[in-house]
PDB file of C-alpha atoms in Angstrom:
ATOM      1  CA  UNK A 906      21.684  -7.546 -20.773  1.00  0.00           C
ATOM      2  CA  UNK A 907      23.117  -4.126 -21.728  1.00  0.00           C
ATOM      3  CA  UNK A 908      27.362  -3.284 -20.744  1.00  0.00           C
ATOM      4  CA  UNK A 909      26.055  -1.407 -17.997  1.00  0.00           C
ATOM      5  CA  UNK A 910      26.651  -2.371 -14.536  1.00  0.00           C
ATOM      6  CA  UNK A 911      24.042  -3.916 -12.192  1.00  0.00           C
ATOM      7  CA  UNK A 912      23.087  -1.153 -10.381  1.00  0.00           C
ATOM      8  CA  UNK A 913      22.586   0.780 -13.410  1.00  0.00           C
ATOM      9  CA  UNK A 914      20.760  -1.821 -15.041  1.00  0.00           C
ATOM     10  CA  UNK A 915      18.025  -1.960 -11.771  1.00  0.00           C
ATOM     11  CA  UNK A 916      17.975   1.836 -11.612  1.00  0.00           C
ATOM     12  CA  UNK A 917      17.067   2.157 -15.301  1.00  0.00           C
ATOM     13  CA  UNK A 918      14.443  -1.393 -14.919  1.00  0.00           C
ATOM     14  CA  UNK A 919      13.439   0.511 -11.933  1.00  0.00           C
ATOM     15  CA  UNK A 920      12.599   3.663 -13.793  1.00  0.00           C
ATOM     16  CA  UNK A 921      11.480   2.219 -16.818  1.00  0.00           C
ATOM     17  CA  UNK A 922       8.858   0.394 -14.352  1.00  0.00           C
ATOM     18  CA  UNK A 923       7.206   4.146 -12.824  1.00  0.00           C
ATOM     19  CA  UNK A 924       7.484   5.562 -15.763  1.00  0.00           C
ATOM     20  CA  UNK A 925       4.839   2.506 -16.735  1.00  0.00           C
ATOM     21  CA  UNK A 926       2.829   3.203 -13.858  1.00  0.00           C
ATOM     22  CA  UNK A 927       2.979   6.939 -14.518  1.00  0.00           C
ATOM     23  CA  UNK A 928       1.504   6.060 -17.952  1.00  0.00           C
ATOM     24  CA  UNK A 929      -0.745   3.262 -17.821  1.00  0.00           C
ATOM     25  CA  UNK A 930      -2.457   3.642 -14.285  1.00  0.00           C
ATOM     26  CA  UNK A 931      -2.783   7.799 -14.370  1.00  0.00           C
ATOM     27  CA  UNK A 932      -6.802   6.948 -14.069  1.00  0.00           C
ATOM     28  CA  UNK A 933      -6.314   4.570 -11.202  1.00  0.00           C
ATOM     29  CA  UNK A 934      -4.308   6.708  -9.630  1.00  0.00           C
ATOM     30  CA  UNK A 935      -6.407   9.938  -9.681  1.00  0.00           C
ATOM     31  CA  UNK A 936      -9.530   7.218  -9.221  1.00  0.00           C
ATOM     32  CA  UNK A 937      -7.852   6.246  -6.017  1.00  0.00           C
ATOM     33  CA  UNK A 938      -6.268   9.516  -4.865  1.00  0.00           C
ATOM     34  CA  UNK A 939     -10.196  11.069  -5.382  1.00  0.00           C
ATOM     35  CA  UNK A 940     -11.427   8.258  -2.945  1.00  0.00           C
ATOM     36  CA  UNK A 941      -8.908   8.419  -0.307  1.00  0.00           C
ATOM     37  CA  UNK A 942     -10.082  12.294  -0.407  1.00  0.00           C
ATOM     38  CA  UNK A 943     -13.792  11.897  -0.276  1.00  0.00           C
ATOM     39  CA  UNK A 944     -13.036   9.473   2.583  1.00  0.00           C
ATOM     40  CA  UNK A 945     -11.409  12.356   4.637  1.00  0.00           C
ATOM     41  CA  UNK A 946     -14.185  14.654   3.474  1.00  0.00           C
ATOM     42  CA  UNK A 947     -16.998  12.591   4.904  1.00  0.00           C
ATOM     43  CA  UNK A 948     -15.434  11.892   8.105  1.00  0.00           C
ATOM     44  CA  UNK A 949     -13.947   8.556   7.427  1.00  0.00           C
ATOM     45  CA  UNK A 950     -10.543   7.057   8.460  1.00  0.00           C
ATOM     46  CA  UNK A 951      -8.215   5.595   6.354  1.00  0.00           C
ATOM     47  CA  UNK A 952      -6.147   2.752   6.590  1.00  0.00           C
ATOM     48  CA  UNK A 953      -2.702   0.828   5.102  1.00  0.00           C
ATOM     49  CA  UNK A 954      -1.934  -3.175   4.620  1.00  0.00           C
ATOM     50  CA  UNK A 955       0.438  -5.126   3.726  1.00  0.00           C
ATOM     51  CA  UNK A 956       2.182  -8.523   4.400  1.00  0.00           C
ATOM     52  CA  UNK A 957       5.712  -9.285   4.903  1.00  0.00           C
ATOM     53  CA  UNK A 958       7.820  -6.577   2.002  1.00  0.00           C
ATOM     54  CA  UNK A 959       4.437  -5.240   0.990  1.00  0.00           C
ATOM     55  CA  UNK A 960       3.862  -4.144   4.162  1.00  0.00           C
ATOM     56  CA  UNK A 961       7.055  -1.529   3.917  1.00  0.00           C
ATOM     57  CA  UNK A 962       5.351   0.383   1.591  1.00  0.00           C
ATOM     58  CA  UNK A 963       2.209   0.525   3.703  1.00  0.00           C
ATOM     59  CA  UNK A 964       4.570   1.792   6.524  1.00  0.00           C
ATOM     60  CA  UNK A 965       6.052   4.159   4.049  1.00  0.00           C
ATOM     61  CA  UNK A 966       3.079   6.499   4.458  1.00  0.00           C
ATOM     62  CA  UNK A 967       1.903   6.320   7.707  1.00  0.00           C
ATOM     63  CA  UNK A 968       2.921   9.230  10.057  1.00  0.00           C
ATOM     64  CA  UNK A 969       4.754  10.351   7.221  1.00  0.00           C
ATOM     65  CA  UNK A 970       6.039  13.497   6.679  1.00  0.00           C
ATOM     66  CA  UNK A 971       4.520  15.011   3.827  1.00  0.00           C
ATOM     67  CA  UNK A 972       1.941  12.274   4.413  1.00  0.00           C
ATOM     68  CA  UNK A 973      -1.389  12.175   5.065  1.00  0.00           C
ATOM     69  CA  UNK A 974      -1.927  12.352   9.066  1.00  0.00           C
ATOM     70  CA  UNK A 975      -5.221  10.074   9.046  1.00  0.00           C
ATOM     71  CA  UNK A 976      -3.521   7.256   7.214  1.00  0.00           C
ATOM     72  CA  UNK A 977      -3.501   4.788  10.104  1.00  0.00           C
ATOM     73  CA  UNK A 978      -1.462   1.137   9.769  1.00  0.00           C
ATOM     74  CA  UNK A 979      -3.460  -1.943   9.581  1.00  0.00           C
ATOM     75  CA  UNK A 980      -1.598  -4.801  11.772  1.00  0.00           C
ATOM     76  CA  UNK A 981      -1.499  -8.118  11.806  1.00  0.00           C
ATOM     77  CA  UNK A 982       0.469  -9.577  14.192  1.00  0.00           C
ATOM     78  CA  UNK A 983       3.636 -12.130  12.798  1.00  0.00           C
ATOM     79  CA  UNK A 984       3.094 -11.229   9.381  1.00  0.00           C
ATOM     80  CA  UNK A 985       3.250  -6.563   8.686  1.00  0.00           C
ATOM     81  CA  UNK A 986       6.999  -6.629   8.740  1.00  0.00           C
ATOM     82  CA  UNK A 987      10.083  -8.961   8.518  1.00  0.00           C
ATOM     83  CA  UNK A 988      10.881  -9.265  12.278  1.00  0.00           C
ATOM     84  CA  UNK A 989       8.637 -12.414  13.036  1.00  0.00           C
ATOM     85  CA  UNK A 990      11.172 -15.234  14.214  1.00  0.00           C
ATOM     86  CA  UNK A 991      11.759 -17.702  11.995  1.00  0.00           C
ATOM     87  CA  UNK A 992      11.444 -14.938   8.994  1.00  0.00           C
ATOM     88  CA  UNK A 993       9.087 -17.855   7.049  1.00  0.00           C
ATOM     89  CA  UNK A 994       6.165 -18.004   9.466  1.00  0.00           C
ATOM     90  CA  UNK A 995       5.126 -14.473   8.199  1.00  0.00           C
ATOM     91  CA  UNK A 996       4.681 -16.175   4.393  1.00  0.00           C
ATOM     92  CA  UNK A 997       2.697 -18.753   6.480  1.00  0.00           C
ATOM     93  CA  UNK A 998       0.386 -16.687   7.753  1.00  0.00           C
ATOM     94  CA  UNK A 999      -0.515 -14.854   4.778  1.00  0.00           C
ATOM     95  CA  UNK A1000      -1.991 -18.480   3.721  1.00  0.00           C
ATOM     96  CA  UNK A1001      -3.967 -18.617   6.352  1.00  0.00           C
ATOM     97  CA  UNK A1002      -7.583 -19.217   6.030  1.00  0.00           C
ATOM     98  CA  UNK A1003      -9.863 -17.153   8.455  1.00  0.00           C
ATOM     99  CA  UNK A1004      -6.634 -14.919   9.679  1.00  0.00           C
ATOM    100  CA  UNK A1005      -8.354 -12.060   7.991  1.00  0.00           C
ATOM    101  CA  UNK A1006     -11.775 -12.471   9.538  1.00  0.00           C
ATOM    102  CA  UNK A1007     -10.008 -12.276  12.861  1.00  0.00           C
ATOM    103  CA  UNK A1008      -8.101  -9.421  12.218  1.00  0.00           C
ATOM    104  CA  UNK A1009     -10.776  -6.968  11.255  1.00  0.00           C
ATOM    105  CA  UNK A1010     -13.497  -7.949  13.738  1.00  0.00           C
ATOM    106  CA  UNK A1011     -10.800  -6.543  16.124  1.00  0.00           C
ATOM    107  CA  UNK A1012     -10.013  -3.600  14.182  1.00  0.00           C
ATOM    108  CA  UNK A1013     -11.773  -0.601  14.233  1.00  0.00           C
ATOM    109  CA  UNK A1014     -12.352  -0.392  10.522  1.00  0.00           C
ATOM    110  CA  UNK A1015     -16.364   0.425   9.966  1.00  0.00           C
ATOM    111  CA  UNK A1016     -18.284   1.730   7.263  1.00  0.00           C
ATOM    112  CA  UNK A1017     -17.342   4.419   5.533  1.00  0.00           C
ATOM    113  CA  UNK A1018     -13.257   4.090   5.707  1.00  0.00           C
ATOM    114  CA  UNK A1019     -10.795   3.057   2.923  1.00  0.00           C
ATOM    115  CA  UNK A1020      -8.516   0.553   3.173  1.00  0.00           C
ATOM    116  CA  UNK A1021      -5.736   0.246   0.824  1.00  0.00           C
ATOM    117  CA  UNK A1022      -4.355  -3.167   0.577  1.00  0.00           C
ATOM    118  CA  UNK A1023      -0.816  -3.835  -0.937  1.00  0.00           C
ATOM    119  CA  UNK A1024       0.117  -7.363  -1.854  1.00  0.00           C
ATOM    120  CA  UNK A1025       2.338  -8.027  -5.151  1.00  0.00           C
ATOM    121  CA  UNK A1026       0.977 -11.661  -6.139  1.00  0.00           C
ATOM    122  CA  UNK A1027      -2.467 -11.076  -4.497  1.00  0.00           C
ATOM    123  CA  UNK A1028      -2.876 -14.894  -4.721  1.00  0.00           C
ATOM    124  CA  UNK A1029      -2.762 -15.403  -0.994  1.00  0.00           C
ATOM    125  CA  UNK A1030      -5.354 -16.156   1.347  1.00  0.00           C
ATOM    126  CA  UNK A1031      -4.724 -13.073   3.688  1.00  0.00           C
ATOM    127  CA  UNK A1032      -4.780 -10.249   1.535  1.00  0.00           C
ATOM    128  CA  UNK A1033      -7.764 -12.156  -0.534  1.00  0.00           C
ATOM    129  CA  UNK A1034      -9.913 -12.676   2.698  1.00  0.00           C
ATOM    130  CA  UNK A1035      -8.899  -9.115   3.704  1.00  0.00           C
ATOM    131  CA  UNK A1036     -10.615  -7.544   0.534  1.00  0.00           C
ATOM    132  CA  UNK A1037     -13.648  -9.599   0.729  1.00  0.00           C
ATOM    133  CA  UNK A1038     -14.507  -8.761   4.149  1.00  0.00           C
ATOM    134  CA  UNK A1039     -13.727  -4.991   4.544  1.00  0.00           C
ATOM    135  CA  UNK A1040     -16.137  -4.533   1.521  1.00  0.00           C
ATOM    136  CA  UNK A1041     -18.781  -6.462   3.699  1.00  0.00           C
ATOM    137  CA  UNK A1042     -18.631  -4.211   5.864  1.00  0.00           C
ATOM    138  CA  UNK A1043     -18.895  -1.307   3.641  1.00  0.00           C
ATOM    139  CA  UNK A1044     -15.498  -0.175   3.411  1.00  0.00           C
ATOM    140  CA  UNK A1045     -13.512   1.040  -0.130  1.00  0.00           C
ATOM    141  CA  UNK A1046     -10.608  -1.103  -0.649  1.00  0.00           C
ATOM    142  CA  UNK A1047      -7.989  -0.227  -3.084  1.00  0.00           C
ATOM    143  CA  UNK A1048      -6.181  -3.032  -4.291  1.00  0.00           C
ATOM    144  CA  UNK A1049      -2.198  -2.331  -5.066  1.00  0.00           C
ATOM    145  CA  UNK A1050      -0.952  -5.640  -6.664  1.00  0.00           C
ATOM    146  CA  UNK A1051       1.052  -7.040  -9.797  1.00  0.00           C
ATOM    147  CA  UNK A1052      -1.816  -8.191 -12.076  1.00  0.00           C
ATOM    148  CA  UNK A1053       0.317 -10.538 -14.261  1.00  0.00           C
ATOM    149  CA  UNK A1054       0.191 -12.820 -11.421  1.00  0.00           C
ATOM    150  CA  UNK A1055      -3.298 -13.756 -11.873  1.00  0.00           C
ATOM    151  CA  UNK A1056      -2.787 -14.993 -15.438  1.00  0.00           C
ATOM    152  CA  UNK A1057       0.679 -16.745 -14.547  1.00  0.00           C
ATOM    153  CA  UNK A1058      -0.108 -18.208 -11.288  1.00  0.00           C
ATOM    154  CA  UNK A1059      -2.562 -19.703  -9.220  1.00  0.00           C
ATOM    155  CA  UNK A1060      -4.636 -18.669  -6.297  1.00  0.00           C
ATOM    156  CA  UNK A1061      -3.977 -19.745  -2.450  1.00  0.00           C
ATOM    157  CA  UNK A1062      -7.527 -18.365  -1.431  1.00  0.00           C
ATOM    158  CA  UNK A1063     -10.577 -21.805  -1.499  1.00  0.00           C
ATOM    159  CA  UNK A1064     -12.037 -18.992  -4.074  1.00  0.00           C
ATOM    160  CA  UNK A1065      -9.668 -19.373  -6.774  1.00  0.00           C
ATOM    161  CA  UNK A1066      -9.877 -15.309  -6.908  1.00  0.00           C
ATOM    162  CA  UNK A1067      -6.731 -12.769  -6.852  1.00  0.00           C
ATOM    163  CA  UNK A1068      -6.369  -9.266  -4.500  1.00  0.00           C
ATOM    164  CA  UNK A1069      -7.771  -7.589  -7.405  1.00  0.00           C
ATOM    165  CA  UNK A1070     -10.915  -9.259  -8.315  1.00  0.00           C
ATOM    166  CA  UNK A1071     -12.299  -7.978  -4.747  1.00  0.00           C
ATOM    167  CA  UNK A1072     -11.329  -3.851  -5.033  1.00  0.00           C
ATOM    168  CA  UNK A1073     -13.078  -1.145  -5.536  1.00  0.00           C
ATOM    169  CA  UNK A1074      -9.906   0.307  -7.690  1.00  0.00           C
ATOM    170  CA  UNK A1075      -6.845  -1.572  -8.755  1.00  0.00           C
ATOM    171  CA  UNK A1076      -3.435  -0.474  -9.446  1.00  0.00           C
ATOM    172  CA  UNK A1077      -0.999  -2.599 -11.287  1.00  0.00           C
ATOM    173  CA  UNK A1078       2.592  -2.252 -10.359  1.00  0.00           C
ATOM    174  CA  UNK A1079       3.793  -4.631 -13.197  1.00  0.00           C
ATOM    175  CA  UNK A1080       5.919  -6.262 -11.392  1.00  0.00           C
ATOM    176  CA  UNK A1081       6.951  -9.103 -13.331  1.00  0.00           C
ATOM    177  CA  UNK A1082       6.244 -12.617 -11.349  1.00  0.00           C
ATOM    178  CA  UNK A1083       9.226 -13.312  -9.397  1.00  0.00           C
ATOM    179  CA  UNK A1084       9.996  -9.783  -8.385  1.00  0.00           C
ATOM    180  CA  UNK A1085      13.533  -9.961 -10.010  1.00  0.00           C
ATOM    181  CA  UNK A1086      14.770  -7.333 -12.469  1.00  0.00           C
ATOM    182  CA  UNK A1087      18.295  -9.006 -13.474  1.00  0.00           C
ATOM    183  CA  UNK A1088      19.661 -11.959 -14.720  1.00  0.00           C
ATOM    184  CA  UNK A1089      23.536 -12.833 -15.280  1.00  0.00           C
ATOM    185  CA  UNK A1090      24.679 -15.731 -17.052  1.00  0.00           C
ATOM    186  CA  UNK A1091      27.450 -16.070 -13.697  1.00  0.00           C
ATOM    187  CA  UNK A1092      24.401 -15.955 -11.691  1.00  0.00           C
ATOM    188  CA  UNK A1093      21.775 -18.818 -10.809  1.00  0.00           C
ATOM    189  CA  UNK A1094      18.833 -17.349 -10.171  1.00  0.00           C
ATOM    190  CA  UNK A1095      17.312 -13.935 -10.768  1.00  0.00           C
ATOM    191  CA  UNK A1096      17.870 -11.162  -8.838  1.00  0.00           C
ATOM    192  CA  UNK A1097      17.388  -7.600  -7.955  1.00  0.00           C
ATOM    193  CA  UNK A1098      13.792  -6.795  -6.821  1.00  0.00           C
ATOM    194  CA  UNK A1099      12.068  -3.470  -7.820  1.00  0.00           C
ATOM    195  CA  UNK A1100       8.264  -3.763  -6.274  1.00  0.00           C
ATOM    196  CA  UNK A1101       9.289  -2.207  -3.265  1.00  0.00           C
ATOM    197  CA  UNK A1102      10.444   1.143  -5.227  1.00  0.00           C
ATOM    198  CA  UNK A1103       7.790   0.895  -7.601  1.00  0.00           C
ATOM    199  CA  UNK A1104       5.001   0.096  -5.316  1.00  0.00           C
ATOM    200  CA  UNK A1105       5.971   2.569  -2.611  1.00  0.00           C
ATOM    201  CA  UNK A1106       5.869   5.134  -5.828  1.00  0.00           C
ATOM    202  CA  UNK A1107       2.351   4.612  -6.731  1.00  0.00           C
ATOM    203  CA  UNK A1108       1.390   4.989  -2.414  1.00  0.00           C
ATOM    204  CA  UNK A1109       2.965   8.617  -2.425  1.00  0.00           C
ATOM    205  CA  UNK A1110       1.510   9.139  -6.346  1.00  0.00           C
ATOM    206  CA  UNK A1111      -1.827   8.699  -4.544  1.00  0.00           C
ATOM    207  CA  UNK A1112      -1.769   9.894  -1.292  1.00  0.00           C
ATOM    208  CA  UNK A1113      -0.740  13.238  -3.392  1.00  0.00           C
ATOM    209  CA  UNK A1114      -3.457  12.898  -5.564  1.00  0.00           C
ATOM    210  CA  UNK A1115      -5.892  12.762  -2.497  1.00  0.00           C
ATOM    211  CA  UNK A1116      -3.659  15.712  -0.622  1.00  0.00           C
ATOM    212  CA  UNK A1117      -4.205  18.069  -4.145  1.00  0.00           C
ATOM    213  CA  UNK A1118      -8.043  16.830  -4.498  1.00  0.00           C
ATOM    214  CA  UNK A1119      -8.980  18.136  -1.047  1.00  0.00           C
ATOM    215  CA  UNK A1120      -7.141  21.659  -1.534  1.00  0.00           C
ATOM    216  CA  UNK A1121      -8.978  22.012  -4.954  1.00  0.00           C
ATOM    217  CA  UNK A1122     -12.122  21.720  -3.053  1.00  0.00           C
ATOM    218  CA  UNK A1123     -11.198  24.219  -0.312  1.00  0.00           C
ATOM    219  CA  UNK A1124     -10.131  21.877   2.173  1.00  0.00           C
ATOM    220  CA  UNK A1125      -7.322  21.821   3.939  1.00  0.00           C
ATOM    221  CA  UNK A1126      -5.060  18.929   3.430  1.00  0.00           C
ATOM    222  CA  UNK A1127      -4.293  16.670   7.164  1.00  0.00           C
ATOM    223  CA  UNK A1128      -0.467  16.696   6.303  1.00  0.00           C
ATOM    224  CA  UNK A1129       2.103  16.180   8.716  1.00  0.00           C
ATOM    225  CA  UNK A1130       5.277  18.316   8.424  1.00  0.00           C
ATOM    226  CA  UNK A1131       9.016  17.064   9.165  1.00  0.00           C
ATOM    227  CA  UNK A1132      10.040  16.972  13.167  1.00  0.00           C
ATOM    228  CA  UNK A1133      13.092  18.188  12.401  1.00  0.00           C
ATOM    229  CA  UNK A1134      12.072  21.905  10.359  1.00  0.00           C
ATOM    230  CA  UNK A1135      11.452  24.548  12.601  1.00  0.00           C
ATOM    231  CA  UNK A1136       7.764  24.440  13.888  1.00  0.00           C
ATOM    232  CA  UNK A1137       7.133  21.116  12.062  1.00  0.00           C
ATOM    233  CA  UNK A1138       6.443  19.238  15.900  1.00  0.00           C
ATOM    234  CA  UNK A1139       4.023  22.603  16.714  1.00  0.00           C
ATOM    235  CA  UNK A1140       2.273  22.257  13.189  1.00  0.00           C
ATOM    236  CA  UNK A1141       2.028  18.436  13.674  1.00  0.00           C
ATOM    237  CA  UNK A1142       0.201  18.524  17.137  1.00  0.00           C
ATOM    238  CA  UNK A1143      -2.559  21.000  15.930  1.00  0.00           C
ATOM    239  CA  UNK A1144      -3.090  18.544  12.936  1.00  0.00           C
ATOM    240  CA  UNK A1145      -3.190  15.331  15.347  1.00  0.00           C
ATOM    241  CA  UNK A1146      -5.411  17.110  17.764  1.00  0.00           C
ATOM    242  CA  UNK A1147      -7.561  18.274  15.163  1.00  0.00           C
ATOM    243  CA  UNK A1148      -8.161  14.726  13.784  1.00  0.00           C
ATOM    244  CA  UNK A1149      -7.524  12.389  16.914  1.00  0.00           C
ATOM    245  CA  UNK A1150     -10.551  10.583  16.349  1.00  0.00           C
ATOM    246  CA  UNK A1151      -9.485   9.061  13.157  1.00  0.00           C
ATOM    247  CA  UNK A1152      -5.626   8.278  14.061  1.00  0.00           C
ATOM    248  CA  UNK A1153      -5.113   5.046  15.875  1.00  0.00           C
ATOM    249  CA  UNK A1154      -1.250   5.232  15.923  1.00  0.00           C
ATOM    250  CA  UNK A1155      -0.737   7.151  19.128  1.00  0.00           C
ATOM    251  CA  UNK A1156      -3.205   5.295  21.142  1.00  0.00           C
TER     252      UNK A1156
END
């Protein structure tokens, strides 16, 4: 490691990482941006996964500001979030066979939405099963997931498969496996996670993308503004009128 401190060392891992994603997944980023837009466009709704710290950066755009109003929060009970008691049932779940199926055939995901599903090993069960079965039932699923894990571990899912061998699109955070930027010869194990940064990067890189591809085609944007500018809570309740059909958050 360099003289620099640890939190200069994670910043500049941290940066080095988007810059990489800036780089190497501009395609899958526009790719996925253009289908989160032609999903809006055609009347669809659009939804957000993810399991245990994944999830955050699901969260992270939904009833956003500066976000896309019709991105709606996919839940699964116990396992979106960190506040499941004990803390390790959530990583349980997610290696639960059938949990998926369950989920969505009480979810009102149908044909014709997106569904963007954020898991950084993509080798559980959950997140697998969750891909599989929301393109059965003719939904685009965008997979946002550290590839490397498929060639340096193994799968969970009866399939042997990875998140990313069942999505329409795939974007790699490369996220190295273990999710630990930093080592220190004083220090046992590694430390100082970055997907959380860099995966919550590549959500706002695309929900842009999709925000810019429906103004270039003469359509206004569904964004919601900040509560606390002056007429952002006026502008937001003529864009959650306008599309209350396809937001699932306020019911």
């Amino acid at each position: 490691m360099s003289d620099r401190k640890p939190a200069g060392q994670f910043l500049d891992a941290a940066i080095d990482l988007l810059r990489r994603v800036r780089d190497e997944e501009a395609d899958s980023i526009e790719a996925a941006g253009t289908l989160l837009a032609d999903t809006v466009q055609n009347g669809g709704r659009l939804f957000a996964f993810g399991a245990g710290h994944s999830s955050l950066a699901a969260q992270d755009v939904v009833y956003r500001a500066g976000g896309l109003a019709l991105m709606n929060l996919l839940v699964v009970p116990g396992v979106v979030g960190i506040d499941v008691m004990p803390a390790t049932l959530g990583s349980a779940l997610e290696r639960v066979d059938g949990l998926a199926s369950a989920v969505l055939d009480s979810s009102p995901l149908r044909e014709g939405d997106a569904l963007v599903i954020i898991s950084l090993s993509g080798r559980n069960a959950l997140p697998v099963e969750m891909a599989m079965n929301a393109r059965a039932l003719g939904v685009r699923v965008v997979g946002v997931t550290s590839v490397a894990y498929a060639s340096e571990t193994t799968s969970r899912h009866a399939s042997g498969t990875f998140l990313k061998d069942h999505c329409d699109i795939v974007l790699d955070s490369k996220i190295a496996v273990g999710d630990a930027e930093l080592t220190l010869d004083t220090v046992p194990a590694p430390f100082a996670p970055a997907s959380t940064v860099v995966t919550s990067g590549l959500m706002q890189a695309v929900t842009a993308t999709a925000a810019g591809a429906l103004a270039e085609r003469g359509i206004e944007p569904p964004l919601l503004r900040s509560g606390n500018v002056d007429g952002g809570h006026e502008w937001n309740a003529r864009v959650l009128e306008q599309y209350g059909d396809r937001i699932f958050y306020r019911r």
